[in-house]
Coordinates of C-alpha atoms in Angstrom, one line a residue:
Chain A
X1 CA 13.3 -16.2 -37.2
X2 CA 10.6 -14.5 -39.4
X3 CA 7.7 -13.0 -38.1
X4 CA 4.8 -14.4 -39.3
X5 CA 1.5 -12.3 -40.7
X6 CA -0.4 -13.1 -37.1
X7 CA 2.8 -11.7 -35.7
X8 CA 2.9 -8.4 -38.1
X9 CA -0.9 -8.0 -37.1
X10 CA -0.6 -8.3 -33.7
X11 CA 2.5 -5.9 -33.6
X12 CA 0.3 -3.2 -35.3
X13 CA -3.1 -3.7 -33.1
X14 CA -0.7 -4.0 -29.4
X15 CA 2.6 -2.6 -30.1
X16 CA 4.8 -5.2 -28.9
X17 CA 5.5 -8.6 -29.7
X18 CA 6.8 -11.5 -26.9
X19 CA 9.3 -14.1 -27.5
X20 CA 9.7 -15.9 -23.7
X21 CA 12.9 -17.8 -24.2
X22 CA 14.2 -16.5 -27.3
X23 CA 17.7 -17.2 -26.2
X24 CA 19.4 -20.2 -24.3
X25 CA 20.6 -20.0 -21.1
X26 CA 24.1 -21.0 -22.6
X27 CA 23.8 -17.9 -24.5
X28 CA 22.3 -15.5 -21.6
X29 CA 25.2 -17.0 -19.4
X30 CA 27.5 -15.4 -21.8
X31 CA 26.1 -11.8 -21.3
X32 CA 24.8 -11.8 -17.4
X33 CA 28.7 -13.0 -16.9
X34 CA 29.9 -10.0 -18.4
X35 CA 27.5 -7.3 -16.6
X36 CA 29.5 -7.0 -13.0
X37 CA 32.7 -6.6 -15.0
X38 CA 30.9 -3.0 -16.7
X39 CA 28.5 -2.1 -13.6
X40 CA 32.1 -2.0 -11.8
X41 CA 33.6 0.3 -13.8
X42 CA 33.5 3.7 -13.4
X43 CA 33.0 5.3 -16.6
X44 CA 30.4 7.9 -17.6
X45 CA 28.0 5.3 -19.3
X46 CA 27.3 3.7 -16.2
X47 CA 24.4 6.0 -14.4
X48 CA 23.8 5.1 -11.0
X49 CA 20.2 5.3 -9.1
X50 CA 19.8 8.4 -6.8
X51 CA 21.0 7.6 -3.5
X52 CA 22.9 4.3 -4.1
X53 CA 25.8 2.8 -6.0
X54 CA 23.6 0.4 -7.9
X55 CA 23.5 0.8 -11.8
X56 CA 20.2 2.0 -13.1
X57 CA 21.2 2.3 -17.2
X58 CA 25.1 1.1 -18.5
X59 CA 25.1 2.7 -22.0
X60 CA 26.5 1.8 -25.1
X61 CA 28.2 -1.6 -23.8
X62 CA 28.2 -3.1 -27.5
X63 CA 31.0 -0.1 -28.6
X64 CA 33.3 -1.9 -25.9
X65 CA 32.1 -4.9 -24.8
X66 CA 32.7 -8.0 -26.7
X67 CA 29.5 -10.2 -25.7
X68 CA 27.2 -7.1 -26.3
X69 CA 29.0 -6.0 -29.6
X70 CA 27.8 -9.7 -30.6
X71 CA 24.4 -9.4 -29.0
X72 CA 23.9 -5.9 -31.0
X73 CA 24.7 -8.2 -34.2
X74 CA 22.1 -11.3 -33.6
X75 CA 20.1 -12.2 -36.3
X76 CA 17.4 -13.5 -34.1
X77 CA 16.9 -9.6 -32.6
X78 CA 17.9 -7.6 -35.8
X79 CA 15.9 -9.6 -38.7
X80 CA 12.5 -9.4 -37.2
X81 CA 13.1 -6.0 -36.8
X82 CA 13.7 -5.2 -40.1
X83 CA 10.8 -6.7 -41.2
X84 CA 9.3 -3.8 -39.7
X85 CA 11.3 -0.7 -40.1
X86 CA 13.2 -2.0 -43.0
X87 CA 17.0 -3.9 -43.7
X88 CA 19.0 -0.4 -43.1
X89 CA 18.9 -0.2 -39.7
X90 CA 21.9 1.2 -37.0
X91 CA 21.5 1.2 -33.2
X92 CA 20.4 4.2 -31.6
X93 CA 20.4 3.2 -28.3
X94 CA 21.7 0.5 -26.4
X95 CA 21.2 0.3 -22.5
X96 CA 22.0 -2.3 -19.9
X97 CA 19.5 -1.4 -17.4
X98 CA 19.9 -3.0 -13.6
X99 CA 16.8 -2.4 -11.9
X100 CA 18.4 -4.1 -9.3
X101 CA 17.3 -6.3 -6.3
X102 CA 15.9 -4.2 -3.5
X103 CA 17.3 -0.6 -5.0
X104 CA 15.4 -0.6 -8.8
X105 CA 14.1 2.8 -8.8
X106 CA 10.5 3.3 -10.8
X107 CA 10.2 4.5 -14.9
X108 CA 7.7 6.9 -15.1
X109 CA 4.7 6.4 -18.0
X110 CA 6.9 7.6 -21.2
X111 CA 6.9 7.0 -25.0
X112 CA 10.8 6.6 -25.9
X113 CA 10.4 8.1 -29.0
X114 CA 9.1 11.5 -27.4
X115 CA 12.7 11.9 -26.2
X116 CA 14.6 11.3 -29.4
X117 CA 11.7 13.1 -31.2
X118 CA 12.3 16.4 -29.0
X119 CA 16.1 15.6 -27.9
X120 CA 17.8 14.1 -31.1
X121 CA 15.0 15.2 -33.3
X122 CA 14.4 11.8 -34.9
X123 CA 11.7 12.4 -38.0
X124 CA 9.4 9.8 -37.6
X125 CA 8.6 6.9 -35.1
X126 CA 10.6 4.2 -37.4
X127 CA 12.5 2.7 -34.8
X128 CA 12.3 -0.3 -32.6
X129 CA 12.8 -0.8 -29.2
X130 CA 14.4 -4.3 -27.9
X131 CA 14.7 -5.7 -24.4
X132 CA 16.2 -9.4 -23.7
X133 CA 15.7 -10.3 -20.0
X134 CA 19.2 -11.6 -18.2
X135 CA 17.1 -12.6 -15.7
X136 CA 13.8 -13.9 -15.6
X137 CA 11.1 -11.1 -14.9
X138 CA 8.4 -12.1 -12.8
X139 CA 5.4 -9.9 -10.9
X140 CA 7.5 -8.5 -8.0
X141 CA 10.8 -7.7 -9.6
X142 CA 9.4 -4.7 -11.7
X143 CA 8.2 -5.8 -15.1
X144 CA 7.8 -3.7 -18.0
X145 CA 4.3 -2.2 -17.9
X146 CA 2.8 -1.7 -22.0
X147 CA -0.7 0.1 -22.5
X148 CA -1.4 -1.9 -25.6
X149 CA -2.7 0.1 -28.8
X150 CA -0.9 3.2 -27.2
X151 CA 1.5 3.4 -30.2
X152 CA -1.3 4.3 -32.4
X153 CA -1.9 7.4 -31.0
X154 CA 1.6 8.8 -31.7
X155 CA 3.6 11.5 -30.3
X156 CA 1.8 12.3 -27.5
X157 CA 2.5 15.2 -25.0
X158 CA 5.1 15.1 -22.4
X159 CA 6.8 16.8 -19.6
X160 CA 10.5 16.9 -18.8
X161 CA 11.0 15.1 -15.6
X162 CA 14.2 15.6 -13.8
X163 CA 13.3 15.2 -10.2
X164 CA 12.0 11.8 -9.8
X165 CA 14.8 9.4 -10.7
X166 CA 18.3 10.2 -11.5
X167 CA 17.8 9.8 -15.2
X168 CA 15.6 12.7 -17.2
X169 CA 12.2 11.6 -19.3
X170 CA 9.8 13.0 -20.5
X171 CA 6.9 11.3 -18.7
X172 CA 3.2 12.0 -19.6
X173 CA 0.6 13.4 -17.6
X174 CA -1.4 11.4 -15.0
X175 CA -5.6 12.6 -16.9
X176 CA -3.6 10.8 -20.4
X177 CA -2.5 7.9 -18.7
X178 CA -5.9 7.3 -17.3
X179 CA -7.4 7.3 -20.7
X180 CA -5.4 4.9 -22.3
X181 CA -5.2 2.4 -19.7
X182 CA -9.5 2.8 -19.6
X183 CA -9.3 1.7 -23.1
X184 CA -5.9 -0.9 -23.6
X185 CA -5.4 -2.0 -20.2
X186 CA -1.7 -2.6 -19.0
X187 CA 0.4 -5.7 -20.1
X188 CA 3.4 -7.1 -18.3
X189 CA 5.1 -9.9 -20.4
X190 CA 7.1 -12.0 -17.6
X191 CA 9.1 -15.3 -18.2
X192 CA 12.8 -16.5 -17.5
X193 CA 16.2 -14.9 -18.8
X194 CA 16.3 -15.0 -22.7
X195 CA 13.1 -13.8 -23.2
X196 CA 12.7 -11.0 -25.8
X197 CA 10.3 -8.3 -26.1
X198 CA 9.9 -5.8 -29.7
X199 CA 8.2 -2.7 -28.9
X200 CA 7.0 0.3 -31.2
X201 CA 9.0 3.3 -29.9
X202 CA 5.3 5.1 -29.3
X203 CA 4.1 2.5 -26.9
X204 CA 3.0 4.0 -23.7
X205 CA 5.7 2.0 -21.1
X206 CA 6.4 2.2 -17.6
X207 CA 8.0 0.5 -14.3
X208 CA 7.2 0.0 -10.9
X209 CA 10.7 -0.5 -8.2
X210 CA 12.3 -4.1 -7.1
X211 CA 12.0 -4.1 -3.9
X212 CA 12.4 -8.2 -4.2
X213 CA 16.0 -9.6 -3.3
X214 CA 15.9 -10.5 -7.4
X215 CA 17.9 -8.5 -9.8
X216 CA 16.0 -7.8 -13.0
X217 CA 18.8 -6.8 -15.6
X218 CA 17.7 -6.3 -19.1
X219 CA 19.1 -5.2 -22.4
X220 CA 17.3 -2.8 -24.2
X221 CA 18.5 -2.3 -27.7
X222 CA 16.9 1.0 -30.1
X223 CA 17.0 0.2 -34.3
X224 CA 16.3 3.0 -36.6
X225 CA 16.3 3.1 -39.7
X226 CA 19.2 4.8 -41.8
X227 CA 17.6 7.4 -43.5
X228 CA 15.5 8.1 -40.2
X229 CA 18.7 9.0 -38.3
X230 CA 19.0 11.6 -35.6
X231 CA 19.3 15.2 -36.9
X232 CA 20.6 17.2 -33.6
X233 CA 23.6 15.9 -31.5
X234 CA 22.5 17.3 -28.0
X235 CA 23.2 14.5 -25.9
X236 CA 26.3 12.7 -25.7
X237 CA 27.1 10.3 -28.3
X238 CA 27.3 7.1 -25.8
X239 CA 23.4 8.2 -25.1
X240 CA 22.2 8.8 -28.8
X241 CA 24.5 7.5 -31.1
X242 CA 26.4 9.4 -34.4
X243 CA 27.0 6.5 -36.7
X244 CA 24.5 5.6 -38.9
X245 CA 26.7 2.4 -40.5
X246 CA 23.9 0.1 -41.2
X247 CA 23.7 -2.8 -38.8
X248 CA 25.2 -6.1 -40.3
X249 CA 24.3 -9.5 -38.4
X250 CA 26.4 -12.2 -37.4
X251 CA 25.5 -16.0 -37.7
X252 CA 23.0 -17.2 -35.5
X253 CA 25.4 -19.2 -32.9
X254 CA 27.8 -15.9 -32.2
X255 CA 27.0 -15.8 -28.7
X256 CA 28.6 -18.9 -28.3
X257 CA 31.1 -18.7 -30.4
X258 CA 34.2 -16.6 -32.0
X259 CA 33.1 -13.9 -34.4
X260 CA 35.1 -10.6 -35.3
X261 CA 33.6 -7.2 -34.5
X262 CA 34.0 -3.7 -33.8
X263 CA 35.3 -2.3 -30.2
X264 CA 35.7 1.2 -31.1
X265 CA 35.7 2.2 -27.6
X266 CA 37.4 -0.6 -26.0
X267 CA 40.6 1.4 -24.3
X268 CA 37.8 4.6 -23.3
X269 CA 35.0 6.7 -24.9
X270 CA 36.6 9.3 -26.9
X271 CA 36.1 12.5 -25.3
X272 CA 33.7 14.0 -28.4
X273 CA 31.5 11.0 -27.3
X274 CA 31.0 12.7 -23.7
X275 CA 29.3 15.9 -24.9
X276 CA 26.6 16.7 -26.6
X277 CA 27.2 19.5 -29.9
X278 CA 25.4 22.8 -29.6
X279 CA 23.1 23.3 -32.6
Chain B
X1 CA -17.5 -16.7 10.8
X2 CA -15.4 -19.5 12.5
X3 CA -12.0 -20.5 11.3
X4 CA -11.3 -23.9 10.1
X5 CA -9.0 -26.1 11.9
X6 CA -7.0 -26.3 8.4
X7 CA -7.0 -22.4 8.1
X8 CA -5.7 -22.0 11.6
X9 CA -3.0 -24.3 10.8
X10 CA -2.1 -23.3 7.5
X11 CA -2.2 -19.3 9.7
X12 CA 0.1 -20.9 11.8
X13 CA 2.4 -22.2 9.0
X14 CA 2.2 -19.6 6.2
X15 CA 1.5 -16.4 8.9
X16 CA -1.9 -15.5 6.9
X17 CA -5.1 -15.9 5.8
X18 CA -6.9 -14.2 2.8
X19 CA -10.5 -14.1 2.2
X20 CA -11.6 -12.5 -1.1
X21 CA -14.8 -10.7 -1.4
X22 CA -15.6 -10.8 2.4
X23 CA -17.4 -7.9 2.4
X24 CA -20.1 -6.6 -0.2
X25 CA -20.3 -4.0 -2.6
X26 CA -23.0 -1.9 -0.5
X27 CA -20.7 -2.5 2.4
X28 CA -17.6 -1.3 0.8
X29 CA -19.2 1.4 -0.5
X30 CA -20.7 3.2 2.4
X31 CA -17.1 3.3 3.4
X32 CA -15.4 4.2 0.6
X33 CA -17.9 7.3 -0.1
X34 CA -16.4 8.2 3.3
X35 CA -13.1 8.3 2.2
X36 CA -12.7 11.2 0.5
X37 CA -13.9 13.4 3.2
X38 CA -11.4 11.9 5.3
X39 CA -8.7 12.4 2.9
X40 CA -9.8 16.3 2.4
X41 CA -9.0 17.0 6.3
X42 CA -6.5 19.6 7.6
X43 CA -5.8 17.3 10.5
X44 CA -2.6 15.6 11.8
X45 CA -3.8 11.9 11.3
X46 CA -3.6 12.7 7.6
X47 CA 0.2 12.0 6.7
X48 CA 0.8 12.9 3.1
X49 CA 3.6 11.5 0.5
X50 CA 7.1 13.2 -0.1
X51 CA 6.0 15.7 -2.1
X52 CA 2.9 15.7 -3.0
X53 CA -1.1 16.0 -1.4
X54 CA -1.8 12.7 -2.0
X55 CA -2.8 10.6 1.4
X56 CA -0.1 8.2 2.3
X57 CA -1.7 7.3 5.4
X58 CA -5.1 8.5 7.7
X59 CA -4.8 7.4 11.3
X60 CA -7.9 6.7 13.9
X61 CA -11.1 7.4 11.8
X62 CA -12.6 5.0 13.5
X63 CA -12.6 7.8 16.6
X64 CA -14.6 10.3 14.3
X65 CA -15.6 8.7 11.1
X66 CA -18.7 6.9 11.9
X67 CA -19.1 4.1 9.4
X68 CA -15.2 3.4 10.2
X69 CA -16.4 3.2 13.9
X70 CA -18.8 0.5 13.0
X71 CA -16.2 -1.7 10.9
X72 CA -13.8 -1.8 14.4
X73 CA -16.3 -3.4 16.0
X74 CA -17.7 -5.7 12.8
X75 CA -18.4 -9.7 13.7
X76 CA -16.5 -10.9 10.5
X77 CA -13.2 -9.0 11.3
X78 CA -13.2 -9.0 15.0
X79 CA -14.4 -12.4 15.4
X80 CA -11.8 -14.4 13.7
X81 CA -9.1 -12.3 15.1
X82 CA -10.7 -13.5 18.4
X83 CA -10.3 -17.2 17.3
X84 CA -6.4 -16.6 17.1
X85 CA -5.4 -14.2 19.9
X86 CA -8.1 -14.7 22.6
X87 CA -11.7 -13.0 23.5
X88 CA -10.5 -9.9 25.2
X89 CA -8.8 -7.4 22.4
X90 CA -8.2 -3.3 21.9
X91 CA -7.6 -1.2 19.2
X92 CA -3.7 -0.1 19.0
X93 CA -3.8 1.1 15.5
X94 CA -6.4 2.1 12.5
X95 CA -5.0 3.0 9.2
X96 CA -6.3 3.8 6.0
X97 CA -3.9 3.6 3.8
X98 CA -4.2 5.5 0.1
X99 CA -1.2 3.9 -2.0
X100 CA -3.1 6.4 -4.4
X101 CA -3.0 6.2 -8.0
X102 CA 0.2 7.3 -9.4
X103 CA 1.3 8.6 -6.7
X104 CA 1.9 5.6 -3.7
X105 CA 5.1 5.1 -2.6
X106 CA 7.0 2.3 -1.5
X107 CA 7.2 0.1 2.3
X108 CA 10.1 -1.3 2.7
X109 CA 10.3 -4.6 4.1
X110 CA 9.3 -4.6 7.5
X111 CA 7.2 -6.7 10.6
X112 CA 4.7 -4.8 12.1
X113 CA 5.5 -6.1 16.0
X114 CA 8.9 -4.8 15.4
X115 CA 7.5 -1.3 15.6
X116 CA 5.1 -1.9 18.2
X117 CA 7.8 -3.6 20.3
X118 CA 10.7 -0.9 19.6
X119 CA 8.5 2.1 20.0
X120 CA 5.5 1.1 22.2
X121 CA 6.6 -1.8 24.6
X122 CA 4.0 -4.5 23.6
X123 CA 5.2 -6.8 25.5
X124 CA 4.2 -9.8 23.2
X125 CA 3.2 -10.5 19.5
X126 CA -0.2 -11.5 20.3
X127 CA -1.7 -8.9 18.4
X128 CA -3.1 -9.3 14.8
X129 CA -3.3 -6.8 11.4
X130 CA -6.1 -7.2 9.2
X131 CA -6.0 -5.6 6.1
X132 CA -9.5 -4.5 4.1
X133 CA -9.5 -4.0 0.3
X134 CA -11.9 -0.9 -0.1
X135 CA -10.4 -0.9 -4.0
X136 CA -9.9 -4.1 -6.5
X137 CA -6.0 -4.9 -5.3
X138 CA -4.3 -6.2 -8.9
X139 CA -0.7 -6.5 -10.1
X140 CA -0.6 -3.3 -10.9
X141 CA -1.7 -1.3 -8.3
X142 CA 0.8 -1.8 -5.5
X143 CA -0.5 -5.2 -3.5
X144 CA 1.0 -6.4 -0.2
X145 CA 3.6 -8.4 -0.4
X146 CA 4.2 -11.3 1.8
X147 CA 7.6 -13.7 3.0
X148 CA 5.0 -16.9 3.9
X149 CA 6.5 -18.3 7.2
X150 CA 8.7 -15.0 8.0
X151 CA 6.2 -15.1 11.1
X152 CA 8.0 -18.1 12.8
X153 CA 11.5 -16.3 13.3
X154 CA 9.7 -13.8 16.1
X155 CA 11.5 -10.6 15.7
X156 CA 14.1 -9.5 13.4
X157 CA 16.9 -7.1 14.0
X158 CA 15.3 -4.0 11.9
X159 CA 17.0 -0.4 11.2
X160 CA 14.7 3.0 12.2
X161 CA 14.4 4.0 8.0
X162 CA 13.7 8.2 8.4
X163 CA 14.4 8.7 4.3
X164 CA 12.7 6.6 2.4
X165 CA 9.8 7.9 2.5
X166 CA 7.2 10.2 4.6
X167 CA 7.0 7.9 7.5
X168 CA 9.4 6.3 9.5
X169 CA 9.8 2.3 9.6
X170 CA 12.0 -0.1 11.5
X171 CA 12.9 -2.2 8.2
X172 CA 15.1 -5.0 8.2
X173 CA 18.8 -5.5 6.0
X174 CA 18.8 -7.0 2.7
X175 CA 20.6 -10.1 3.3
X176 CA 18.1 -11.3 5.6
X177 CA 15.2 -10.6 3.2
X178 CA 17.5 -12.6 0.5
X179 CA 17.3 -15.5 2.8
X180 CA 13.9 -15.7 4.2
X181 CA 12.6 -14.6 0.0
X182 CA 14.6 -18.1 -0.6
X183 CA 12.9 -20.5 1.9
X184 CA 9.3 -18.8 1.6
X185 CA 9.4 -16.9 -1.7
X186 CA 6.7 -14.0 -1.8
X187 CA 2.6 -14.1 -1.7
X188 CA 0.8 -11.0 -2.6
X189 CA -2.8 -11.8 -2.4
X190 CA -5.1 -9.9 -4.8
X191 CA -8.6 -9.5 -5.5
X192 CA -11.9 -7.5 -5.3
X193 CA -13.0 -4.5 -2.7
X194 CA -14.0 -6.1 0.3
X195 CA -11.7 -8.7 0.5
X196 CA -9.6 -9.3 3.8
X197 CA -6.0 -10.5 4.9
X198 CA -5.6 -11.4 8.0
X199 CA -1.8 -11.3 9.0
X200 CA 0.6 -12.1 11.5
X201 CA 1.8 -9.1 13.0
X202 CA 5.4 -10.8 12.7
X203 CA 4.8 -11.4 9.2
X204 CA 7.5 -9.9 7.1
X205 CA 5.6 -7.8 4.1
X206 CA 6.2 -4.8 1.8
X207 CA 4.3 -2.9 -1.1
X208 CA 6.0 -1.2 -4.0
X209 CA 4.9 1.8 -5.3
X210 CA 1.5 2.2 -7.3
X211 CA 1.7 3.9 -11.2
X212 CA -1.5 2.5 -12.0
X213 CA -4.6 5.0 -12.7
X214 CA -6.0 2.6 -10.2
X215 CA -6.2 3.7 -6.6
X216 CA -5.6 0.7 -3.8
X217 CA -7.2 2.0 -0.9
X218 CA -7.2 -0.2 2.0
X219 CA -8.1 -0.4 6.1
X220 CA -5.5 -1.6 7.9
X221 CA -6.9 -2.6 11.4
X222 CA -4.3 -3.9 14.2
X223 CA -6.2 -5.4 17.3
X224 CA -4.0 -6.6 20.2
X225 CA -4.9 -8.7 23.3
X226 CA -6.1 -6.3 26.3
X227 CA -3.5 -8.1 28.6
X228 CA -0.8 -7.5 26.2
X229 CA -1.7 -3.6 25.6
X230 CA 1.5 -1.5 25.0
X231 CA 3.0 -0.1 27.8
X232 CA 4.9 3.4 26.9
X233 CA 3.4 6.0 25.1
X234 CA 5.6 7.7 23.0
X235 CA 4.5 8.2 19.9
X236 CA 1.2 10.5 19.9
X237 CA -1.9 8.4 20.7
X238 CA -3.6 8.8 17.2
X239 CA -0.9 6.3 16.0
X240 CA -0.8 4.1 19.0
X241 CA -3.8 4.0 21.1
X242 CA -4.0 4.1 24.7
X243 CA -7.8 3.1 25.1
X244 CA -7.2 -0.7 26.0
X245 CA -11.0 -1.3 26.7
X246 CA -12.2 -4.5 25.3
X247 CA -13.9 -4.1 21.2
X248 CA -17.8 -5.2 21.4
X249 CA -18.9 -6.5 18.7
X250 CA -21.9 -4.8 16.5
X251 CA -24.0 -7.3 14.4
X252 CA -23.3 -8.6 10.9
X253 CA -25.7 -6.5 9.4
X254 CA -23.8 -3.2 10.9
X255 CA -22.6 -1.4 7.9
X256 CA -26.0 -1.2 6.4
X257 CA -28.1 -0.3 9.2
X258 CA -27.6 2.5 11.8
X259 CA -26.2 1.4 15.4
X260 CA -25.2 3.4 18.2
X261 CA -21.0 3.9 18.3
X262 CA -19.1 6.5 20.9
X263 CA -17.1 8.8 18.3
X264 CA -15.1 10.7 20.9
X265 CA -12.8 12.9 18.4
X266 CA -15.6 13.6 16.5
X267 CA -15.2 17.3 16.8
X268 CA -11.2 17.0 16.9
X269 CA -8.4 15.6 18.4
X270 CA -7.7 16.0 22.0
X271 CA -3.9 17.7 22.4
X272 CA -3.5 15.3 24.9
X273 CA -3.6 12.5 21.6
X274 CA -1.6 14.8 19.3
X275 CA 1.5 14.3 21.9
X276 CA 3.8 11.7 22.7
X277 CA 4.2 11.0 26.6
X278 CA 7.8 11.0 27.8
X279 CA 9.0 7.8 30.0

């Protein structure tokens, strides 16, 4: 799995890269079989939509679940990206987001940098953004919506949403949105579970609700690089995370089979995680 | 304008019939240059979103907007419908519906006749809806979407949905949808302003919402038989008419040439429309 120069060109002219069945359905079976077991616990990672019980983000599932601690590990997600943001790379992020059959709320047009730009104050932009479908994504279940070349324009300005959804963004205005999409258009990569997609954490994204009776769960993993780590601890750890070990991988089969890693917070989050630290 | 004998049976199988780029770009455009002027009324047949100015729905222009007026009575809508549900047919409802940029919201899944049956006392479901692109409909932008076949099952047990959004919808359980999604999947026809749907007014359909920059404004016309006109009169008669005098025709060149059309609201709404009438 090496990105080749087409690929590195096309990444830096569009801002996202699409790999439709990256991953088998042996080794998707292992993670979709996991997700009921964490959307049915009630711990504070798992944020539900406004007005339902359905999940709309799990967080952090790869500090206690064994299947994502591997998937946080695979060399087929974590090379390509650091031929891009470099080999020292930890995880930022890591979301398990349900937009479920019939109750996926909308995303609002954001940049996911903006938020851990003026939230964690991250330095710069180098930091990649990685969503594996567990189910297959087609035109009615709420794809991802890109503006391609939208990265290049970096930070650009944003409003703190809090009404919309249950979960805060800052979304950008409707006159900016307009603009981009005159010039880049809007991309939807679809395909079946296993597919990946590598974003730049700059690129202009969005989506629309599932009101279809298909679930469209998807992992979306953040990289950064080491010395690009998050300078301000406002949110809680579980959201923006405090270790900045660099990420090591695990053999390309480790979804499938018996590999040792890390469940730091297997038997509960440690209460330090739940909080964000005052400046 | 005639129906084929293999688009009335494939009607009859899939519960529509889509016809893209039915009307022209001068034709569309004399209507949608009325639209804003529409939009910008303080009258009660505008219904706006939840919270915000943006046009969810405008009810009866074709009672005061003129070139509305002529398309009720146009050859290559009324015609066809005439084909399907006999010579004689009324006007029960006239929509313009904004699904605006940004801002459209969601229908839930729902069947037209459900409505017409639970709150007006049609009698039958011989009564068609014919949808009219007056923007490009694309993946993007919020397009109908259809359960081919759902027509055949008549009508299905629905729920009165106050909360979703600004207007009120008999919309039917999840479970059902899951099964009817499985033997007929979902259509959503898309294509250029001026194209037309014709649809069963049985047929189960829904729109997400729309956070394109691209508006997807469309007429949505219901005609029902004269014999089968609805029988109580509760809801106020901008929504539901009570007029059940038989739609004449107006040539095929009516959109782009002047023709003589009763606009009886034309200076406002009669309080005796703006009412319900108790049983």
């Amino acid at each position: 799995m090496k990105l080749t120069p087409e690929q590195l060109e096309r990444f830096d002219r569009e801002g996202y890269l699409f790999f439709p069945a990256l991953f088998s359905g042996a080794e998707i079976a292992v993670l979709t079989d996991e997700v009921p077991r964490l959307y049915a616990q009630d711990r504070p990672e798992n944020v539900r939509e406004k007005g339902s019980d359905a999940v709309r983000t799990n967080f952090a599932a790869h500090m206690y679940s064994y299947p994502f601690a591997k998937l946080a590990r695979h060399p087929r997600m974590v090379k390509p990206v650091m031929q891009i943001c470099g080999d020292a790379l930890y995880m930022h992020q890591f979301k398990i987001n349900g937009k479920m059959a019939f109750d996926g709320d909308v995303w609002q047009w954001h940049q996911d940098y903006g938020t851990w730009k003026n939230d964690d104050l991250m330095p710069e932009p180098n930091a990649m953004n990685v969503a594996i479908f567990l189910d297959e994504v087609n035109e009615f279940n709420g794809p991802l919506m890109f503006i391609p070349g939208s990265h290049r324009l970096g930070v650009i300005d944003a409003e703190h949403d809090t009404s919309t959804t249950s979960y805060p963004l800052w979304t950008i205005d409707k006159d900016t949105i307009t603009k981009l999409v005159g010039r880049g258009g809007i991309a939807a990569p679809k395909g079946p579970a296993g597919s990946m997609i590598l974003f730049h954490s700059c690129l202009v994204h969005a989506s629309t609700s599932n009101l279809s009776p298909w679930n469209r769960v998807a992992v979306y993993l953040s990289l950064c690089a080491v010395d690009n780590h998050i300078r301000r601890f406002r949110r809680p750890e579980y959201i923006a995370h405090r270790d900045f070990t660099k990420l090591e991988c695990l053999p390309d089969d480790c979804l499938l089979n018996d590999y040792d890693v890390p469940l730091p917070w297997k038997d509960g989050t440690p209460e330090s995680a739940l909080r964000g630290i005052a400046a």
